[in-house]
Amino acid sequence: MNLKKNSPFYELDRGNLFGAQQLFREEVKTNPCHHTLHNLGVFYLYEGLMFNEYKRRSANFLGLCYLNKAFEIQGTYQNYFGLGVGNFAINNFPEANQQFDRAFQTKNSYGSLYNLGVTQILQEKYADASDTLNQCIKQFSEQNEREAFVAYLYSLSFCNKALCVNCLRTLDDAYVFSSEMDLFAIAYLCEEYPFAVELCKVMFERWRVDFGVMAMVLNLFLKSGNRKTAESYLAMQVERLKEFRQYVEMKRTYELYNNEMYRQEVISKYRMKFPIIKENIYFDEV
């Protein structure tokens, strides 16, 4: 990375986003080529539009505008990846899917393949997502692929419950640690209830549980007639919510306990969220 003075990357490294924006803009003005247009687009996507040193706002559409201008000049891995990130940010998942696929076809990378799998999940293409993420895990096993493995299991919970259950039963502790809430939701969705019950205690010790997951917890124990355990976890969750003064969610959590129809509705709408990877896709030399 070019960290010489008067370089936008020098200002980025210093945390001077407003100064970096000015320099990226100047490069586009003096040399409007694929690399400069792309870099300005990536800046807007990753950092937003800076009004001054302290004020900024999201600028996904502006970033996509410059990335598309760069694309009209030349197609590159960095540009495809950036277009994938930008379209993902505005919820245009079919276009993001196409761009991450283009990026992967251009350069075999963990980021592009993982992001492709996540984008397929959001389009509810669960079988495609499981294939993509399984390939990601196998091909990039030297990386910390826990995020890909959790996404893979989630996609399996919709398209191949039997395989998902088998994977859950053979998990080692390294995958379970710090992923308890996600794995609980996956176990619940594929009806591997004994494993879900095992995860509850650790999950409540470490986390304030997501609202949709809380609905699953209560339903798991209430449906099995274990009201006392359900009330115990309800009390733990309410205590956490009180601590953070989240009184509206506290009221909704009591409603989960008392209203089975509401509980089932929340569970039916539950969707796990997977943030995509944002690689450093700036062009150093312009």
mmCIF file of C-alpha atoms in Angstrom:
data_model
loop_
_atom_site.group_PDB
_atom_site.id
_atom_site.type_symbol
_atom_site.label_atom_id
_atom_site.label_comp_id
_atom_site.label_asym_id
_atom_site.label_seq_id
_atom_site.Cartn_x
_atom_site.Cartn_y
_atom_site.Cartn_z
ATOM 1 C CA MET A 1 0.000 0.000 0.000
ATOM 2 C CA ASN A 2 1.280 3.453 -0.972
ATOM 3 C CA LEU A 3 1.658 5.316 2.345
ATOM 4 C CA LYS A 4 3.596 8.267 0.967
ATOM 5 C CA LYS A 5 2.410 11.706 1.983
ATOM 6 C CA ASN A 6 -0.248 13.201 -0.325
ATOM 7 C CA SER A 7 -1.551 9.682 -0.964
ATOM 8 C CA PRO A 8 -5.183 8.909 -0.015
ATOM 9 C CA PHE A 9 -3.920 5.690 1.595
ATOM 10 C CA TYR A 10 -1.611 7.710 3.847
ATOM 11 C CA GLU A 11 -4.629 9.686 5.069
ATOM 12 C CA LEU A 12 -6.683 6.496 5.455
ATOM 13 C CA ASP A 13 -3.911 4.990 7.562
ATOM 14 C CA ARG A 14 -3.937 8.107 9.764
ATOM 15 C CA GLY A 15 -7.710 7.900 10.155
ATOM 16 C CA ASN A 16 -8.231 11.147 8.247
ATOM 17 C CA LEU A 17 -11.240 10.018 6.186
ATOM 18 C CA PHE A 18 -12.178 13.491 4.992
ATOM 19 C CA GLY A 19 -8.644 14.072 3.718
ATOM 20 C CA ALA A 20 -8.570 10.652 2.026
ATOM 21 C CA GLN A 21 -11.881 11.406 0.298
ATOM 22 C CA GLN A 22 -10.539 14.686 -1.042
ATOM 23 C CA LEU A 23 -7.492 12.941 -2.493
ATOM 24 C CA PHE A 24 -9.512 10.085 -4.034
ATOM 25 C CA ARG A 25 -11.744 12.708 -5.668
ATOM 26 C CA GLU A 26 -8.730 14.617 -6.942
ATOM 27 C CA GLU A 27 -7.338 11.448 -8.534
ATOM 28 C CA VAL A 28 -10.643 10.902 -10.379
ATOM 29 C CA LYS A 29 -10.633 14.530 -11.534
ATOM 30 C CA THR A 30 -7.062 14.445 -12.873
ATOM 31 C CA ASN A 31 -6.987 10.832 -14.109
ATOM 32 C CA PRO A 32 -10.487 9.337 -14.586
ATOM 33 C CA CYS A 33 -9.559 5.688 -15.243
ATOM 34 C CA HIS A 34 -10.734 2.283 -14.005
ATOM 35 C CA HIS A 35 -8.503 2.295 -10.923
ATOM 36 C CA THR A 36 -9.317 5.838 -9.698
ATOM 37 C CA LEU A 37 -13.071 5.471 -10.292
ATOM 38 C CA HIS A 38 -13.022 2.097 -8.549
ATOM 39 C CA ASN A 39 -11.068 3.406 -5.548
ATOM 40 C CA LEU A 40 -13.458 6.302 -4.998
ATOM 41 C CA GLY A 41 -16.410 3.888 -5.245
ATOM 42 C CA VAL A 42 -14.866 1.544 -2.683
ATOM 43 C CA PHE A 43 -14.213 4.474 -0.338
ATOM 44 C CA TYR A 44 -17.854 5.548 -0.472
ATOM 45 C CA LEU A 45 -18.984 1.966 0.132
ATOM 46 C CA TYR A 46 -16.637 1.250 3.018
ATOM 47 C CA GLU A 47 -16.411 4.673 4.694
ATOM 48 C CA GLY A 48 -19.442 6.663 3.524
ATOM 49 C CA LEU A 49 -19.667 10.254 2.275
ATOM 50 C CA MET A 50 -17.677 12.663 4.441
ATOM 51 C CA PHE A 51 -19.145 16.181 4.805
ATOM 52 C CA ASN A 52 -16.305 17.268 7.065
ATOM 53 C CA GLU A 53 -13.880 15.670 9.514
ATOM 54 C CA TYR A 54 -16.676 14.602 11.853
ATOM 55 C CA LYS A 55 -19.880 14.237 9.839
ATOM 56 C CA ARG A 56 -20.650 11.480 7.353
ATOM 57 C CA ARG A 57 -23.514 9.395 6.020
ATOM 58 C CA SER A 58 -23.943 6.086 4.224
ATOM 59 C CA ALA A 59 -23.205 6.343 0.500
ATOM 60 C CA ASN A 60 -23.822 2.878 -0.953
ATOM 61 C CA PHE A 61 -25.595 4.118 -4.082
ATOM 62 C CA LEU A 62 -22.905 6.724 -4.734
ATOM 63 C CA GLY A 63 -20.239 4.046 -4.305
ATOM 64 C CA LEU A 64 -22.028 1.761 -6.764
ATOM 65 C CA CYS A 65 -22.248 4.616 -9.263
ATOM 66 C CA TYR A 66 -18.452 4.941 -9.377
ATOM 67 C CA LEU A 67 -17.895 1.181 -9.328
ATOM 68 C CA ASN A 68 -20.203 0.803 -12.331
ATOM 69 C CA LYS A 69 -18.322 3.545 -14.153
ATOM 70 C CA ALA A 70 -15.099 1.613 -13.491
ATOM 71 C CA PHE A 71 -16.773 -1.602 -14.677
ATOM 72 C CA GLU A 72 -17.653 0.053 -18.007
ATOM 73 C CA ILE A 73 -13.934 0.552 -18.591
ATOM 74 C CA GLN A 74 -12.624 -2.813 -17.358
ATOM 75 C CA GLY A 75 -13.721 -5.891 -15.426
ATOM 76 C CA THR A 76 -11.385 -6.874 -12.574
ATOM 77 C CA TYR A 77 -11.586 -9.090 -9.497
ATOM 78 C CA GLN A 78 -11.517 -6.048 -7.209
ATOM 79 C CA ASN A 79 -14.318 -4.374 -9.149
ATOM 80 C CA TYR A 80 -16.555 -7.458 -9.236
ATOM 81 C CA PHE A 81 -16.023 -7.918 -5.505
ATOM 82 C CA GLY A 82 -16.844 -4.266 -4.803
ATOM 83 C CA LEU A 83 -19.995 -4.452 -6.917
ATOM 84 C CA GLY A 84 -20.988 -7.540 -4.925
ATOM 85 C CA VAL A 85 -20.502 -5.700 -1.617
ATOM 86 C CA GLY A 86 -22.409 -2.661 -2.865
ATOM 87 C CA ASN A 87 -25.390 -4.579 -4.195
ATOM 88 C CA PHE A 88 -25.463 -6.662 -1.016
ATOM 89 C CA ALA A 89 -25.606 -3.437 1.013
ATOM 90 C CA ILE A 90 -28.714 -2.240 -0.864
ATOM 91 C CA ASN A 91 -30.341 -5.702 -0.667
ATOM 92 C CA ASN A 92 -30.033 -6.376 -4.402
ATOM 93 C CA PHE A 93 -29.068 -9.983 -3.729
ATOM 94 C CA PRO A 94 -29.467 -11.399 -7.289
ATOM 95 C CA GLU A 95 -26.991 -8.822 -8.608
ATOM 96 C CA ALA A 96 -24.661 -9.346 -5.628
ATOM 97 C CA ASN A 97 -24.819 -13.095 -6.357
ATOM 98 C CA GLN A 98 -23.750 -12.512 -9.952
ATOM 99 C CA GLN A 99 -20.892 -10.195 -9.002
ATOM 100 C CA PHE A 100 -19.457 -12.435 -6.263
ATOM 101 C CA ASP A 101 -19.633 -15.347 -8.707
ATOM 102 C CA ARG A 102 -17.745 -13.275 -11.294
ATOM 103 C CA ALA A 103 -15.166 -12.374 -8.656
ATOM 104 C CA PHE A 104 -14.655 -16.033 -7.740
ATOM 105 C CA GLN A 105 -14.357 -17.063 -11.382
ATOM 106 C CA THR A 106 -11.682 -14.375 -11.829
ATOM 107 C CA LYS A 107 -9.739 -15.170 -8.653
ATOM 108 C CA ASN A 108 -10.178 -18.185 -6.400
ATOM 109 C CA SER A 109 -10.617 -16.500 -3.013
ATOM 110 C CA TYR A 110 -12.204 -17.311 0.339
ATOM 111 C CA GLY A 111 -13.969 -13.942 0.547
ATOM 112 C CA SER A 112 -15.729 -14.160 -2.805
ATOM 113 C CA LEU A 113 -16.836 -17.780 -2.279
ATOM 114 C CA TYR A 114 -18.044 -17.182 1.290
ATOM 115 C CA ASN A 115 -19.908 -14.032 0.274
ATOM 116 C CA LEU A 116 -21.512 -15.926 -2.611
ATOM 117 C CA GLY A 117 -22.795 -18.560 -0.181
ATOM 118 C CA VAL A 118 -24.209 -15.948 2.193
ATOM 119 C CA THR A 119 -25.920 -14.168 -0.699
ATOM 120 C CA GLN A 120 -27.499 -17.456 -1.779
ATOM 121 C CA ILE A 121 -28.819 -17.963 1.764
ATOM 122 C CA LEU A 122 -30.512 -14.564 1.670
ATOM 123 C CA GLN A 123 -32.197 -15.571 -1.592
ATOM 124 C CA GLU A 124 -33.340 -18.803 0.116
ATOM 125 C CA LYS A 125 -31.311 -20.870 -2.346
ATOM 126 C CA TYR A 126 -30.330 -23.178 0.479
ATOM 127 C CA ALA A 127 -29.150 -26.158 -1.580
ATOM 128 C CA ASP A 128 -26.903 -23.914 -3.705
ATOM 129 C CA ALA A 129 -25.634 -22.183 -0.564
ATOM 130 C CA SER A 130 -24.765 -25.481 1.138
ATOM 131 C CA ASP A 131 -22.786 -26.583 -1.948
ATOM 132 C CA THR A 132 -20.959 -23.247 -2.162
ATOM 133 C CA LEU A 133 -20.111 -23.091 1.541
ATOM 134 C CA ASN A 134 -19.041 -26.736 1.653
ATOM 135 C CA GLN A 135 -16.646 -25.980 -1.211
ATOM 136 C CA CYS A 136 -15.442 -22.919 0.702
ATOM 137 C CA ILE A 137 -14.689 -24.988 3.816
ATOM 138 C CA LYS A 138 -12.859 -27.720 1.896
ATOM 139 C CA GLN A 139 -10.911 -25.407 -0.380
ATOM 140 C CA PHE A 140 -9.777 -22.943 2.282
ATOM 141 C CA SER A 141 -9.334 -25.224 5.273
ATOM 142 C CA GLU A 142 -6.204 -23.343 6.364
ATOM 143 C CA GLN A 143 -8.316 -20.267 7.162
ATOM 144 C CA ASN A 144 -10.563 -19.706 10.160
ATOM 145 C CA GLU A 145 -13.610 -21.092 8.404
ATOM 146 C CA ARG A 146 -15.905 -21.230 11.461
ATOM 147 C CA GLU A 147 -18.120 -18.506 9.977
ATOM 148 C CA ALA A 148 -18.440 -20.529 6.770
ATOM 149 C CA PHE A 149 -19.189 -23.703 8.720
ATOM 150 C CA VAL A 150 -21.993 -22.083 10.723
ATOM 151 C CA ALA A 151 -23.499 -20.661 7.521
ATOM 152 C CA TYR A 152 -23.153 -24.101 5.915
ATOM 153 C CA LEU A 153 -25.025 -25.767 8.788
ATOM 154 C CA TYR A 154 -27.738 -23.117 8.642
ATOM 155 C CA SER A 155 -28.319 -23.739 4.934
ATOM 156 C CA LEU A 156 -28.420 -27.508 5.597
ATOM 157 C CA SER A 157 -31.117 -27.012 8.251
ATOM 158 C CA PHE A 158 -33.451 -26.031 5.407
ATOM 159 C CA CYS A 159 -32.383 -28.397 2.627
ATOM 160 C CA ASN A 160 -30.857 -31.484 4.285
ATOM 161 C CA LYS A 161 -31.846 -31.857 7.940
ATOM 162 C CA ALA A 162 -30.391 -35.372 8.252
ATOM 163 C CA LEU A 163 -26.914 -34.228 7.173
ATOM 164 C CA CYS A 164 -27.187 -31.154 9.407
ATOM 165 C CA VAL A 165 -28.004 -33.331 12.442
ATOM 166 C CA ASN A 166 -25.086 -35.624 11.656
ATOM 167 C CA CYS A 167 -22.720 -32.640 11.471
ATOM 168 C CA LEU A 168 -24.000 -31.261 14.777
ATOM 169 C CA ARG A 169 -23.473 -34.588 16.532
ATOM 170 C CA THR A 170 -19.839 -34.749 15.426
ATOM 171 C CA LEU A 171 -18.865 -31.135 16.230
ATOM 172 C CA ASP A 172 -15.753 -30.640 18.318
ATOM 173 C CA ASP A 173 -15.521 -28.032 21.085
ATOM 174 C CA ALA A 174 -13.543 -25.591 18.923
ATOM 175 C CA TYR A 175 -16.591 -25.017 16.733
ATOM 176 C CA VAL A 176 -19.056 -24.835 19.623
ATOM 177 C CA PHE A 177 -17.131 -22.229 21.646
ATOM 178 C CA SER A 178 -18.540 -18.708 21.075
ATOM 179 C CA SER A 179 -21.034 -20.032 18.491
ATOM 180 C CA GLU A 180 -23.532 -21.438 21.003
ATOM 181 C CA MET A 181 -26.448 -19.196 20.036
ATOM 182 C CA ASP A 182 -26.113 -19.829 16.304
ATOM 183 C CA LEU A 183 -25.714 -23.573 16.841
ATOM 184 C CA PHE A 184 -28.713 -23.650 19.186
ATOM 185 C CA ALA A 185 -30.893 -22.038 16.497
ATOM 186 C CA ILE A 186 -29.625 -24.483 13.872
ATOM 187 C CA ALA A 187 -30.212 -27.464 16.187
ATOM 188 C CA TYR A 188 -33.741 -26.231 16.892
ATOM 189 C CA LEU A 189 -34.523 -25.689 13.204
ATOM 190 C CA CYS A 190 -33.431 -29.215 12.282
ATOM 191 C CA GLU A 191 -35.167 -30.656 15.358
ATOM 192 C CA GLU A 192 -32.044 -31.909 17.084
ATOM 193 C CA TYR A 193 -33.556 -30.976 20.435
ATOM 194 C CA PRO A 194 -31.172 -32.842 22.809
ATOM 195 C CA PHE A 195 -28.213 -30.889 21.409
ATOM 196 C CA ALA A 196 -30.228 -27.648 21.653
ATOM 197 C CA VAL A 197 -30.976 -28.342 25.331
ATOM 198 C CA GLU A 198 -27.256 -28.930 26.021
ATOM 199 C CA LEU A 199 -26.354 -25.561 24.509
ATOM 200 C CA CYS A 200 -28.896 -23.539 26.509
ATOM 201 C CA LYS A 201 -26.985 -23.299 29.787
ATOM 202 C CA VAL A 202 -23.729 -22.096 28.222
ATOM 203 C CA MET A 203 -25.602 -19.802 25.853
ATOM 204 C CA PHE A 204 -27.369 -17.975 28.695
ATOM 205 C CA GLU A 205 -24.171 -17.720 30.731
ATOM 206 C CA ARG A 206 -22.412 -15.876 27.900
ATOM 207 C CA TRP A 207 -24.990 -13.950 25.904
ATOM 208 C CA ARG A 208 -28.099 -11.849 25.997
ATOM 209 C CA VAL A 209 -30.124 -14.066 23.732
ATOM 210 C CA ASP A 210 -31.520 -12.833 20.404
ATOM 211 C CA PHE A 211 -35.301 -12.308 20.450
ATOM 212 C CA GLY A 212 -36.007 -14.956 17.802
ATOM 213 C CA VAL A 213 -33.756 -17.458 19.559
ATOM 214 C CA MET A 214 -35.518 -16.691 22.855
ATOM 215 C CA ALA A 215 -38.797 -17.710 21.212
ATOM 216 C CA MET A 216 -37.198 -21.034 20.293
ATOM 217 C CA VAL A 217 -35.870 -21.564 23.834
ATOM 218 C CA LEU A 218 -39.272 -20.993 25.414
ATOM 219 C CA ASN A 219 -41.028 -23.141 22.841
ATOM 220 C CA LEU A 220 -38.503 -25.955 23.302
ATOM 221 C CA PHE A 221 -39.222 -26.313 27.016
ATOM 222 C CA LEU A 222 -42.895 -25.347 27.087
ATOM 223 C CA LYS A 223 -43.766 -27.857 24.356
ATOM 224 C CA SER A 224 -41.994 -30.609 26.279
ATOM 225 C CA GLY A 225 -43.889 -29.703 29.457
ATOM 226 C CA ASN A 226 -40.801 -28.353 31.224
ATOM 227 C CA ARG A 227 -42.359 -25.055 32.327
ATOM 228 C CA LYS A 228 -39.989 -24.597 35.276
ATOM 229 C CA THR A 229 -36.912 -24.569 33.003
ATOM 230 C CA ALA A 230 -38.648 -22.210 30.575
ATOM 231 C CA GLU A 231 -39.396 -19.815 33.443
ATOM 232 C CA SER A 232 -35.805 -20.035 34.651
ATOM 233 C CA TYR A 233 -34.420 -18.974 31.255
ATOM 234 C CA LEU A 234 -37.127 -16.319 30.948
ATOM 235 C CA ALA A 235 -35.997 -14.821 34.272
ATOM 236 C CA MET A 236 -32.352 -14.807 33.140
ATOM 237 C CA GLN A 237 -33.234 -13.043 29.896
ATOM 238 C CA VAL A 238 -35.427 -10.465 31.635
ATOM 239 C CA GLU A 239 -32.639 -9.697 34.089
ATOM 240 C CA ARG A 240 -30.237 -9.006 31.202
ATOM 241 C CA LEU A 241 -32.806 -6.790 29.485
ATOM 242 C CA LYS A 242 -33.381 -4.841 32.709
ATOM 243 C CA GLU A 243 -29.651 -4.314 33.054
ATOM 244 C CA PHE A 244 -29.556 -2.637 29.619
ATOM 245 C CA ARG A 245 -32.921 -0.875 30.144
ATOM 246 C CA GLN A 246 -34.502 -2.589 27.169
ATOM 247 C CA TYR A 247 -38.013 -2.445 28.568
ATOM 248 C CA VAL A 248 -39.874 -2.755 25.257
ATOM 249 C CA GLU A 249 -38.117 -6.022 24.412
ATOM 250 C CA MET A 250 -38.688 -7.166 27.995
ATOM 251 C CA LYS A 251 -42.441 -6.740 27.494
ATOM 252 C CA ARG A 252 -42.284 -8.584 24.181
ATOM 253 C CA THR A 253 -40.330 -11.405 25.846
ATOM 254 C CA TYR A 254 -43.094 -11.903 28.424
ATOM 255 C CA GLU A 255 -45.527 -12.017 25.500
ATOM 256 C CA LEU A 256 -43.440 -14.815 23.962
ATOM 257 C CA TYR A 257 -43.904 -16.819 27.131
ATOM 258 C CA ASN A 258 -47.641 -16.205 27.451
ATOM 259 C CA ASN A 259 -48.769 -16.322 23.828
ATOM 260 C CA GLU A 260 -48.015 -19.487 21.856
ATOM 261 C CA MET A 261 -49.350 -18.071 18.577
ATOM 262 C CA TYR A 262 -47.060 -15.043 18.850
ATOM 263 C CA ARG A 263 -44.137 -17.314 19.746
ATOM 264 C CA GLN A 264 -44.706 -19.464 16.656
ATOM 265 C CA GLU A 265 -44.973 -16.382 14.451
ATOM 266 C CA VAL A 266 -41.620 -15.041 15.691
ATOM 267 C CA ILE A 267 -39.965 -18.424 15.121
ATOM 268 C CA SER A 268 -41.372 -18.681 11.593
ATOM 269 C CA LYS A 269 -39.871 -15.280 10.703
ATOM 270 C CA TYR A 270 -36.468 -15.982 12.239
ATOM 271 C CA ARG A 271 -33.556 -15.636 9.828
ATOM 272 C CA MET A 272 -29.922 -15.899 10.841
ATOM 273 C CA LYS A 273 -27.751 -12.945 9.837
ATOM 274 C CA PHE A 274 -24.322 -13.402 8.295
ATOM 275 C CA PRO A 275 -22.165 -10.327 7.640
ATOM 276 C CA ILE A 276 -20.166 -10.543 4.445
ATOM 277 C CA ILE A 277 -16.408 -10.164 4.219
ATOM 278 C CA LYS A 278 -15.064 -6.816 3.017
ATOM 279 C CA GLU A 279 -11.642 -7.362 1.500
ATOM 280 C CA ASN A 280 -9.101 -4.632 0.887
ATOM 281 C CA ILE A 281 -9.857 -4.141 -2.812
ATOM 282 C CA TYR A 282 -8.256 -0.746 -3.390
ATOM 283 C CA PHE A 283 -5.800 -0.377 -6.273
ATOM 284 C CA ASP A 284 -2.516 0.905 -4.844
ATOM 285 C CA GLU A 285 -1.041 2.112 -8.120
ATOM 286 C CA VAL A 286 -3.256 4.323 -10.274
#
